Short mmCIF file of C-alpha atoms in Angstrom, two decimals:
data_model
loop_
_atom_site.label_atom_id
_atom_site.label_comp_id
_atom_site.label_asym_id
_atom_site.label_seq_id
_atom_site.Cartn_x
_atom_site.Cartn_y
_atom_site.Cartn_z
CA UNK A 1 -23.14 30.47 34.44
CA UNK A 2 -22.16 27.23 33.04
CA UNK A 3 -23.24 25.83 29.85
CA UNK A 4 -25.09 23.02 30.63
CA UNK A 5 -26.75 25.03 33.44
CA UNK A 6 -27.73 27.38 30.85
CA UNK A 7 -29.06 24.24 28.45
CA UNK A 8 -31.37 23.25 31.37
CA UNK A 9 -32.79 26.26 32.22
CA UNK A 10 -33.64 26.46 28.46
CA UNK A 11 -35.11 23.32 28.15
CA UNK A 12 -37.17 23.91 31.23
CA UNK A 13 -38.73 26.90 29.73
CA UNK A 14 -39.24 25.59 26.21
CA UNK A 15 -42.77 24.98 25.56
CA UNK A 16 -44.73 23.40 23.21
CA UNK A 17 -42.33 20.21 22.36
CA UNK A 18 -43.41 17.38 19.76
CA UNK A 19 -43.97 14.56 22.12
CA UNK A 20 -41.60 11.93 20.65
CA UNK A 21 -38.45 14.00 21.45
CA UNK A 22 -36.43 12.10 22.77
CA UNK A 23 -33.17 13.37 25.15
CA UNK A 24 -30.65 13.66 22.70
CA UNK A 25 -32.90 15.27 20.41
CA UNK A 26 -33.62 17.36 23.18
CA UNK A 27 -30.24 18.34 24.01
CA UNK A 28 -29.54 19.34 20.13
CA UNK A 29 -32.76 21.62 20.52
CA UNK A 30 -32.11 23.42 23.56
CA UNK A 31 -28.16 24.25 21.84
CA UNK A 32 -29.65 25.18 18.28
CA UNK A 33 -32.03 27.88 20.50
CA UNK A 34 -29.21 28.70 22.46
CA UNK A 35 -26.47 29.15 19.15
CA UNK A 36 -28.95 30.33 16.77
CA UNK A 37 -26.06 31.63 14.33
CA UNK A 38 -27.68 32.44 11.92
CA UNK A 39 -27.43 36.22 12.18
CA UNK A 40 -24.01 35.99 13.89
CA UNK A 41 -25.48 37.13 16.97
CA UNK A 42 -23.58 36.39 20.58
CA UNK A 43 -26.15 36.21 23.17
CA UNK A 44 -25.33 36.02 27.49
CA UNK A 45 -28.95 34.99 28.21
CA UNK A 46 -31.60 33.47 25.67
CA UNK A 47 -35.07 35.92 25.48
CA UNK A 48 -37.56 34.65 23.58
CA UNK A 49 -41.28 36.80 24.20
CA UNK A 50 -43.29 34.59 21.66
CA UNK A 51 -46.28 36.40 19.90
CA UNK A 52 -49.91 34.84 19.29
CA UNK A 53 -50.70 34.32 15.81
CA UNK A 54 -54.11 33.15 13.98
CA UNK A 55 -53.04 30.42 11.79
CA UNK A 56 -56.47 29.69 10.56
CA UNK A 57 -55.42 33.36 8.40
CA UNK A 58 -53.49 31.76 6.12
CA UNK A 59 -54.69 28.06 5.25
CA UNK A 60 -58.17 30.87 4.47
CA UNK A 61 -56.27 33.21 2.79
CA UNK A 62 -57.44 33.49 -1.14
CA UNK A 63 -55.97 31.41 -3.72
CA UNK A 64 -53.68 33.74 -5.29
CA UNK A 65 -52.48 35.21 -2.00
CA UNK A 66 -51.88 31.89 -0.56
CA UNK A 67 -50.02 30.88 -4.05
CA UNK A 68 -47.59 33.98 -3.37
CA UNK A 69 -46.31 32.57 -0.46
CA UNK A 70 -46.27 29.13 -0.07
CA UNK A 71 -45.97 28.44 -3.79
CA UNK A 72 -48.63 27.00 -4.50
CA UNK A 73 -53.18 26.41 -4.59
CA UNK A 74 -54.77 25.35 -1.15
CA UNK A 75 -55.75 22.25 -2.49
CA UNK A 76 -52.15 20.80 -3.30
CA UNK A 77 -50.74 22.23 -0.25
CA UNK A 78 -53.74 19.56 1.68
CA UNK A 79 -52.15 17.07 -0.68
CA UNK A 80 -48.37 17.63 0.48
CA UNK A 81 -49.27 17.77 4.11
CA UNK A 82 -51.50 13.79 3.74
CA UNK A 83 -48.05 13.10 2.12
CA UNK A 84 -45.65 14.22 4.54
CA UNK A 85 -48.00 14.21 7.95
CA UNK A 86 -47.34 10.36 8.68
CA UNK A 87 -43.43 11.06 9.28
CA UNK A 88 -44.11 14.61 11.23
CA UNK A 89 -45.10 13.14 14.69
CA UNK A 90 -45.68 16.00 16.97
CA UNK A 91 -48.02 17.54 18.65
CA UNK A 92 -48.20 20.64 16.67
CA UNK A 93 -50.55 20.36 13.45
CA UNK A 94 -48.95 19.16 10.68
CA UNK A 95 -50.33 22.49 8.40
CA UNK A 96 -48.70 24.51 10.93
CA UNK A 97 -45.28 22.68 10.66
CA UNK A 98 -45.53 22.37 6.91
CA UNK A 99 -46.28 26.43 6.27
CA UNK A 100 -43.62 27.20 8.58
CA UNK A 101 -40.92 25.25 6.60
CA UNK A 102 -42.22 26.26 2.56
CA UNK A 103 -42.09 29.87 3.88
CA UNK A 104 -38.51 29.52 4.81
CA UNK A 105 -37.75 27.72 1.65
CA UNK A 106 -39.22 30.00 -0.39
CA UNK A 107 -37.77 33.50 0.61
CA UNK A 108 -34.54 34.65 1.63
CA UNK A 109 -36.11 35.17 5.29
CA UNK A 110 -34.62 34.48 8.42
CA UNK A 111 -35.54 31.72 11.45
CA UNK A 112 -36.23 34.81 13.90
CA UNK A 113 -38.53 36.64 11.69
CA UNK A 114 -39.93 33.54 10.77
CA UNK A 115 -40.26 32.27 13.80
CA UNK A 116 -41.72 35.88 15.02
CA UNK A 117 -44.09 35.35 12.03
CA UNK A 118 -45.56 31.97 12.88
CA UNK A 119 -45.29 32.22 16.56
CA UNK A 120 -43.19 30.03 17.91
CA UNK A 121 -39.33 30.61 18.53
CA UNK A 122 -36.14 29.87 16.52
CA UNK A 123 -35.11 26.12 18.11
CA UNK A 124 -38.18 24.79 17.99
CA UNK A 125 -38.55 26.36 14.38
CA UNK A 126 -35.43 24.72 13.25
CA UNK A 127 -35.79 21.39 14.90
CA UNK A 128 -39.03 21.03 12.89
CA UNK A 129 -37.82 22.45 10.06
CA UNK A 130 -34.88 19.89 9.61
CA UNK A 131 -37.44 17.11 10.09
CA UNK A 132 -39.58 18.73 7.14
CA UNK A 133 -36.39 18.83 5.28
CA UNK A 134 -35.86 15.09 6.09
CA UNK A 135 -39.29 13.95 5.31
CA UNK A 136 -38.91 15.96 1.74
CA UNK A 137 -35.69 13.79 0.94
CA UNK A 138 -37.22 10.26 1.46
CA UNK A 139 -40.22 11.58 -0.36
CA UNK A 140 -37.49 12.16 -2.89
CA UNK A 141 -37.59 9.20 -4.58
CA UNK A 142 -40.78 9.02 -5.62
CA UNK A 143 -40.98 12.04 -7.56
CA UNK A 144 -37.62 12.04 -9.00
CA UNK A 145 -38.09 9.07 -11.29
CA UNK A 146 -36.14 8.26 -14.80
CA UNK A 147 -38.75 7.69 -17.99
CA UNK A 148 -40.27 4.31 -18.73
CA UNK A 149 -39.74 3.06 -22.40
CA UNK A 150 -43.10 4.18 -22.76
CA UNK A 151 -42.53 7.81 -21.00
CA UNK A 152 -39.68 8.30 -23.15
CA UNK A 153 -41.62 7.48 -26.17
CA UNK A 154 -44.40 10.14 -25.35
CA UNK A 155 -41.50 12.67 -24.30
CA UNK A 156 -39.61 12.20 -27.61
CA UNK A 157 -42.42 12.97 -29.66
CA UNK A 158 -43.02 16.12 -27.87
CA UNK A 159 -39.67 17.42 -28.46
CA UNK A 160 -39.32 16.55 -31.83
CA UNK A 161 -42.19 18.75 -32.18
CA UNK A 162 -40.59 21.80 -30.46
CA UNK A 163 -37.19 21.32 -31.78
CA UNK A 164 -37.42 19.07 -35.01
CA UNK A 165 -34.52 16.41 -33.40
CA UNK A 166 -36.17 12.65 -33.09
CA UNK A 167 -35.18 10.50 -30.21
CA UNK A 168 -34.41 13.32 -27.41
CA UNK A 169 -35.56 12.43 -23.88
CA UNK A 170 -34.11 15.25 -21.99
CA UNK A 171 -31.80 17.66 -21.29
CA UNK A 172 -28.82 17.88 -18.99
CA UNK A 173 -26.93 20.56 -17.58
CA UNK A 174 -25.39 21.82 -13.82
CA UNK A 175 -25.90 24.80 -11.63
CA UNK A 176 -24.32 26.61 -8.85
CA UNK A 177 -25.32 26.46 -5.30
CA UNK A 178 -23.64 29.28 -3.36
CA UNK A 179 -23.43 28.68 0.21
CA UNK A 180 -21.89 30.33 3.20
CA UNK A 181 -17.87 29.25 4.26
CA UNK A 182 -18.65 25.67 5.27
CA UNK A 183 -17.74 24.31 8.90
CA UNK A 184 -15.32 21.72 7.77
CA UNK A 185 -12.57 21.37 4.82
CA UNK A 186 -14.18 24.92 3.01
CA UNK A 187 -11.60 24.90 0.16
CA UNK A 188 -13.57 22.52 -1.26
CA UNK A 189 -16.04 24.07 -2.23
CA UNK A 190 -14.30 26.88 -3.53
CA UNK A 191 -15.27 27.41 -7.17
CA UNK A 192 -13.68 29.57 -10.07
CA UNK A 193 -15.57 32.42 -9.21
CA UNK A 194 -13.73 32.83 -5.45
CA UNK A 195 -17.25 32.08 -4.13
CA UNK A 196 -18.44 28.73 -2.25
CA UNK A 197 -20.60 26.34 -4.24
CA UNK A 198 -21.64 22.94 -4.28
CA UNK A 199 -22.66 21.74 -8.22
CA UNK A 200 -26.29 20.52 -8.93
CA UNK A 201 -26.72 18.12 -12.22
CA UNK A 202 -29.98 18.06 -13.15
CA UNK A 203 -32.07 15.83 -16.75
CA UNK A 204 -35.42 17.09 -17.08
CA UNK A 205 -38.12 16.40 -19.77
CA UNK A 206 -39.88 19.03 -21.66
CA UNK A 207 -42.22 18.95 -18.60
CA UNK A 208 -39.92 20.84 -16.70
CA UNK A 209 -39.51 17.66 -14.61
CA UNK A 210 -36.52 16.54 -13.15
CA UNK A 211 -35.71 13.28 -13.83
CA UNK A 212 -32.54 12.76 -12.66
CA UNK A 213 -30.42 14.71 -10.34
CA UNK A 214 -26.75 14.27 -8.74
CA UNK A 215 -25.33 17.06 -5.98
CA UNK A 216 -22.76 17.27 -3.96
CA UNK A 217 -19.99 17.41 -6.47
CA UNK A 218 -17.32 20.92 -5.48
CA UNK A 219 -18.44 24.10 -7.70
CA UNK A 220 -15.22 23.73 -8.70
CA UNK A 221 -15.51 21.12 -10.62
CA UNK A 222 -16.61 21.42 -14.91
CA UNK A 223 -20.13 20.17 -16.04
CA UNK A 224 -18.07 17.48 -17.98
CA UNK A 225 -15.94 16.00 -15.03
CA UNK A 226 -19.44 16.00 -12.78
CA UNK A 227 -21.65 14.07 -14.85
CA UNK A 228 -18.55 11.61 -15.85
CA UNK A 229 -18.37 10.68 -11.86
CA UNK A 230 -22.51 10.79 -11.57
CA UNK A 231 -24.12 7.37 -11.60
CA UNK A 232 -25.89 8.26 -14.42
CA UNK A 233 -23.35 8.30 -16.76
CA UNK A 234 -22.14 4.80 -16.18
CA UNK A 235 -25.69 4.19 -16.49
CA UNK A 236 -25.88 5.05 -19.39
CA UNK A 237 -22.69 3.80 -20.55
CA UNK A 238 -23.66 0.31 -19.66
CA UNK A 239 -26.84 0.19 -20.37
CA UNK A 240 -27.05 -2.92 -23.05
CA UNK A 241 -30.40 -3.96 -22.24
CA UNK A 242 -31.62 -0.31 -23.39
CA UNK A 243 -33.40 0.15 -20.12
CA UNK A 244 -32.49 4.15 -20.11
CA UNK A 245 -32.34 4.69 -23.55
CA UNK A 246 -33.52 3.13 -26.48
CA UNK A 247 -31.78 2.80 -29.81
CA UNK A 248 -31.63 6.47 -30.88
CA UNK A 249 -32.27 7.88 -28.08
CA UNK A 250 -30.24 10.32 -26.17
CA UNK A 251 -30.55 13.28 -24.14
CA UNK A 252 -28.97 17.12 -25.17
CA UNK A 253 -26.03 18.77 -23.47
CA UNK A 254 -23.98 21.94 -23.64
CA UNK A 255 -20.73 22.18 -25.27
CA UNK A 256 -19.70 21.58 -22.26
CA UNK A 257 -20.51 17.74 -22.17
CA UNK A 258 -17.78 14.89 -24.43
CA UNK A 259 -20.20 13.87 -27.18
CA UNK A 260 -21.97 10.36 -27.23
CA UNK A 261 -24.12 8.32 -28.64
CA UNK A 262 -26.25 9.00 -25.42
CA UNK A 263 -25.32 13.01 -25.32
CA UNK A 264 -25.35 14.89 -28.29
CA UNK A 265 -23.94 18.35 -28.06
CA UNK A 266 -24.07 21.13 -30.63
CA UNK A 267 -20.80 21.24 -33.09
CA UNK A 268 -17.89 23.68 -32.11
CA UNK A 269 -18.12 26.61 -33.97
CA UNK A 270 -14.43 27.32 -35.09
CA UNK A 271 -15.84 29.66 -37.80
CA UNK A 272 -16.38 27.24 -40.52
CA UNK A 273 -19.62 25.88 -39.37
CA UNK A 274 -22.00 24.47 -42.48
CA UNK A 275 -25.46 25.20 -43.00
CA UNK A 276 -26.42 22.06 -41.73
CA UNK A 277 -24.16 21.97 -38.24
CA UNK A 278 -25.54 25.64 -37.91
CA UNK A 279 -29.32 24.37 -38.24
CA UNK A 280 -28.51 21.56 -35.54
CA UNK A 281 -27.34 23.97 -33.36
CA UNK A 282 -30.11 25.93 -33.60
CA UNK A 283 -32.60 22.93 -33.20
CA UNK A 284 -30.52 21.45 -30.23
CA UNK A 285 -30.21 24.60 -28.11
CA UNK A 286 -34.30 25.29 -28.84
CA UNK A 287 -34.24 21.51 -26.96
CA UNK A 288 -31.44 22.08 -24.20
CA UNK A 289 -33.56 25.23 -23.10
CA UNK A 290 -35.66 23.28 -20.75
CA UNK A 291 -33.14 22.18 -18.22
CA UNK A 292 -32.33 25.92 -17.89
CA UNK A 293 -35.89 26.83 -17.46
CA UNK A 294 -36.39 24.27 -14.64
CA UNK A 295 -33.56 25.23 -13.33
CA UNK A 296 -34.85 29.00 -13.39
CA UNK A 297 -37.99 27.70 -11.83
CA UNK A 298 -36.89 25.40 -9.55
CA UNK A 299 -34.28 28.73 -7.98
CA UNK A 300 -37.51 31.13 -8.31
CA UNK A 301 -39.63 29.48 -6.46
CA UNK A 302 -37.61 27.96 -3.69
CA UNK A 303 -35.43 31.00 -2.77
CA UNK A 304 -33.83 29.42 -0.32
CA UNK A 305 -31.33 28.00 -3.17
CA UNK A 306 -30.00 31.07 -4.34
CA UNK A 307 -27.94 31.43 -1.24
CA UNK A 308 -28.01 29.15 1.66
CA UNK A 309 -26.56 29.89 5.33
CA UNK A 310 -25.48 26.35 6.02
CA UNK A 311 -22.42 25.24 6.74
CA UNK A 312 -22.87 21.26 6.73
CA UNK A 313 -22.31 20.19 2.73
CA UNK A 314 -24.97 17.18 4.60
CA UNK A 315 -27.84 20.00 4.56
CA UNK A 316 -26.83 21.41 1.43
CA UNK A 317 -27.59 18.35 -0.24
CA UNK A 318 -30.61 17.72 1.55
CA UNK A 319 -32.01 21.13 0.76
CA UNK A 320 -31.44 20.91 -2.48
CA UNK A 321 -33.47 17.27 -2.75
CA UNK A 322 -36.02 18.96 -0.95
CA UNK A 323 -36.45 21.81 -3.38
CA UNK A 324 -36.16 19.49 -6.43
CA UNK A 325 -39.19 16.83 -4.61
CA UNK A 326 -41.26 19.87 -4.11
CA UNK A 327 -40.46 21.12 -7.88
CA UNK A 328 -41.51 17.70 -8.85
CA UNK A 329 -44.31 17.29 -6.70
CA UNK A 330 -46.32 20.74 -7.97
CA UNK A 331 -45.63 19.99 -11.77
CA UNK A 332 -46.75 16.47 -10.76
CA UNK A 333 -49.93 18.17 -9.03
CA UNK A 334 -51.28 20.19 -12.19
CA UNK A 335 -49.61 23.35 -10.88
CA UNK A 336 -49.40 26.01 -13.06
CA UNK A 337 -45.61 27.16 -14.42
CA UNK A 338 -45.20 30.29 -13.20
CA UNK A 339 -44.09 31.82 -16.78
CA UNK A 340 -42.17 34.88 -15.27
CA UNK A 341 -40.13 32.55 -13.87
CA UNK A 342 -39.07 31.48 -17.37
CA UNK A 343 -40.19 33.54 -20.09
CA UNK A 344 -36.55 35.30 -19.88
CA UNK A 345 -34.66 32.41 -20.20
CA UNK A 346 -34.43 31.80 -24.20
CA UNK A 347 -32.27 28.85 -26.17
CA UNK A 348 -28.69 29.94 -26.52
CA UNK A 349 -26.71 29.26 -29.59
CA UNK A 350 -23.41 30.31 -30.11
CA UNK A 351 -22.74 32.32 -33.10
CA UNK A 352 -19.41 33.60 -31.89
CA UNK A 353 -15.92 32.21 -32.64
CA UNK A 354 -14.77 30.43 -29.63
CA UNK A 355 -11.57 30.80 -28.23
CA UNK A 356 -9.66 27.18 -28.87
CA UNK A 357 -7.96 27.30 -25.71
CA UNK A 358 -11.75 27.39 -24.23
CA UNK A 359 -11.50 25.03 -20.79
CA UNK A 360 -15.34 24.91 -21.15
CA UNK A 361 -14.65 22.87 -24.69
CA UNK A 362 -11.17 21.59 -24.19
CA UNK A 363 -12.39 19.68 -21.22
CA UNK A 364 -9.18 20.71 -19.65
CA UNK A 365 -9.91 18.51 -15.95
CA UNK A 366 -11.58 15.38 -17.28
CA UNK A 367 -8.39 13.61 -17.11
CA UNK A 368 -8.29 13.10 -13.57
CA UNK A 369 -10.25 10.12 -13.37
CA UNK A 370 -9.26 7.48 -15.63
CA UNK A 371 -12.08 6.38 -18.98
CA UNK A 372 -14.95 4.92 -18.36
CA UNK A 373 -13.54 1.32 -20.50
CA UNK A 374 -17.24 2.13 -22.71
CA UNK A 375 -16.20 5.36 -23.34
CA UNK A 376 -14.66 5.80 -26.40
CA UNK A 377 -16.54 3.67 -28.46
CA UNK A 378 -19.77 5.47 -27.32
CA UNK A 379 -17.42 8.82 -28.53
CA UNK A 380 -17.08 7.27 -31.81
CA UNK A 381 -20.84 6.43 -32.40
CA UNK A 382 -21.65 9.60 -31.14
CA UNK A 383 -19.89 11.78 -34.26
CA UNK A 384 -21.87 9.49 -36.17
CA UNK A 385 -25.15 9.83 -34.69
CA UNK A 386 -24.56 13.70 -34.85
CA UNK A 387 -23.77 13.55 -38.11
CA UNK A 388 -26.86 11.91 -38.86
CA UNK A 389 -29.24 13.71 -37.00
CA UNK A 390 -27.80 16.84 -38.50
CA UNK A 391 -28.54 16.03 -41.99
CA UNK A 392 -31.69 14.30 -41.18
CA UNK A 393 -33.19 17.63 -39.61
CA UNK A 394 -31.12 19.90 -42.28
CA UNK A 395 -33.29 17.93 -45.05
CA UNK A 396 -36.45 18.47 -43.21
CA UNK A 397 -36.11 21.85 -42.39
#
């Protein structure tokens, strides 16, 4: 049988369609149920025996259960569907819609068994699904948000009291998103490991909120060379009205990241490290830890991003603004940190030697890309400003 015979006779059994679908939509929904890859499967005729489900059993399930597996209280998962509902048009409830798509976010689980689950099958699953995903990213925005002056004031104070520096606003750092081989130009995303990855960049507050985030950068590339060629950096670089930062302020990296006068990070330990540089590497990793944590929650929760089956770097990206939004959007909420999640995750200082040929502090591919022309002088005030905070925290200690 031809294709587009078989498309037809597809979309003539398909029931249940939003109503606004319109042909080419409809097209791309009878092909997704027809090459549902997503188990590698081959199939000469699409069967699809659809199972009844009572949906009314979860939105009543108990608190805690309902927690478990949609990640979070009743009440805030009302909240996120008033939020998202005005974009979902379709004749299927919104509730219905929105479980479907946290469950698949959340767990490792497949569209068919998903689908199976929530009784309806795998291409109208997806199609929704994507427009979830969609919904999530221009929601984005919102939640994702850089301090105020007066934010950053409150947020400094609070980390001064958990890690003695003054003037910290955040943390940065980058993680690994492993994906499947992706459908066009894959040795791009090849990273060091062998394995495909696309880098996430994330600044959160001692909130655990994200308040910045760049993606899409190859897992190939070092934490150093991504945040250079974020938008944040030049930011931050030209910021002369002090609109990100104040005077003194600055957020912590790794040693990893070039030192600034906007990102401190702790001194290289060659084996001669003072008692002061040692204390400010103690009290700047006991800061740093956050961005780890939320990046330990954020991966915990939304399961999804430990290992994604998508071979478009386009829905990478978007799942990954997705998961941070919804991150953002619980803490935002009042929802409680779920401390297994994190209590594992500790501040990491280096007490070893390191090599002097390390890439991770020789910065080995930042050369690439030509200086920012701000750079260097924000390099020189930065060994100053390190220098001072060092002895300023050493003296208080």
């Amino acid at each position: 049988m031809e294709l587009i015979d078989q498309l037809e006779q597809i979309v003539e059994r398909i029931d249940n369609i939003p109503g606004d679908i319109d042909e080419m939509d409809l097209a791309l929904l009878a092909f997704l149920i027809l090459f549902d890859d997503e188990e590698n499967e081959e199939q000469e005729e699409f069967v699809w025996t659809k199972i009844t489900v009572n949906l009314d059993e979860y939105r009543y399930m108990a608190d805690v259960s309902f927690r478990l597996h949609f990640r979070m209280s009743r009440v805030v998962f009302e909240e996120l569907a008033l939020q998202v509902g005005p974009d979902l048009r379709s004749n299927k409830s919104v509730g219905h819609i929105l479980m479907m798509s946290l469950w698949i976010l959340a767990t490792p689980d497949s569209f068919r068994s998903v689908a199976l689950r929530f009784g309806v099958s795998p291409g109208v699953l997806h199609y929704m699904y994507r427009k979830v995903l969609q919904v999530l990213c221009d929601l984005a925005p919102s939640y994702v948000q850089w301090p105020t002056a007066r934010e950053r004031t409150e947020i400094e104070e609070r980390f001064r009291i958990a890690c003695h520096l003054p003037g910290v606003v955040g943390a940065v750092d980058g993680t690994h998103i492993y994906t499947i081989r992706p459908g066009e130009n894959p040795t791009r995303l090849v990273n060091r490991f062998g394995t495909f990855s696309i880098a996430l960049q994330g600044v959160c507050d001692d909130t655990l909120l994200f308040r910045d985030i760049y993606v899409g950068e190859s897992g190939k590339q070092h934490d150093s060379r991504v945040f250079r060629r974020s938008p944040l950096s030049a930011l931050l670089l030209e910021d002369a009205n002090n609109t990100y930062l104040s005077p003194d302020q600055y957020i912590l990296g790794d040693g990893a990241y070039i030192l600034t006068d906007q990102v401190l990070k702790p001194f290289r330990n060659d084996g001669n490290l003072s008692d002061v540089q040692r204390w400010f590497n103690v009290c700047l990793a006991s800061g740093r830890v956050v961005i780890e944590q939320a990046f330990g929650l954020l991966k915990g929760k939304w399961r999804r991003l430990k290992y994604l089956h998508v071979h478009s770097e386009e829905d990478i990206v978007n799942h990954v603004v997705a998961c941070v939004m919804l991150h953002n959007f619980l803490l935002c909420q009042g929802e409680p940190i779920d401390e297994g999640l994190i209590n594992n995750i500790h501040p990491r200082v280096e007490q070893q030697v390191q090599d002097p040929l390390d890439p991770e502090e020789e910065h080995i591919n930042v050369d690439i890309e030509p200086d920012h022309p701000l750079l260097h002088a924000a390099m020189a005030r930065g060994v100053e400003l390190r220098h001072h905070m060092a002895q300023l925290v050493f003296n208080e200690n």
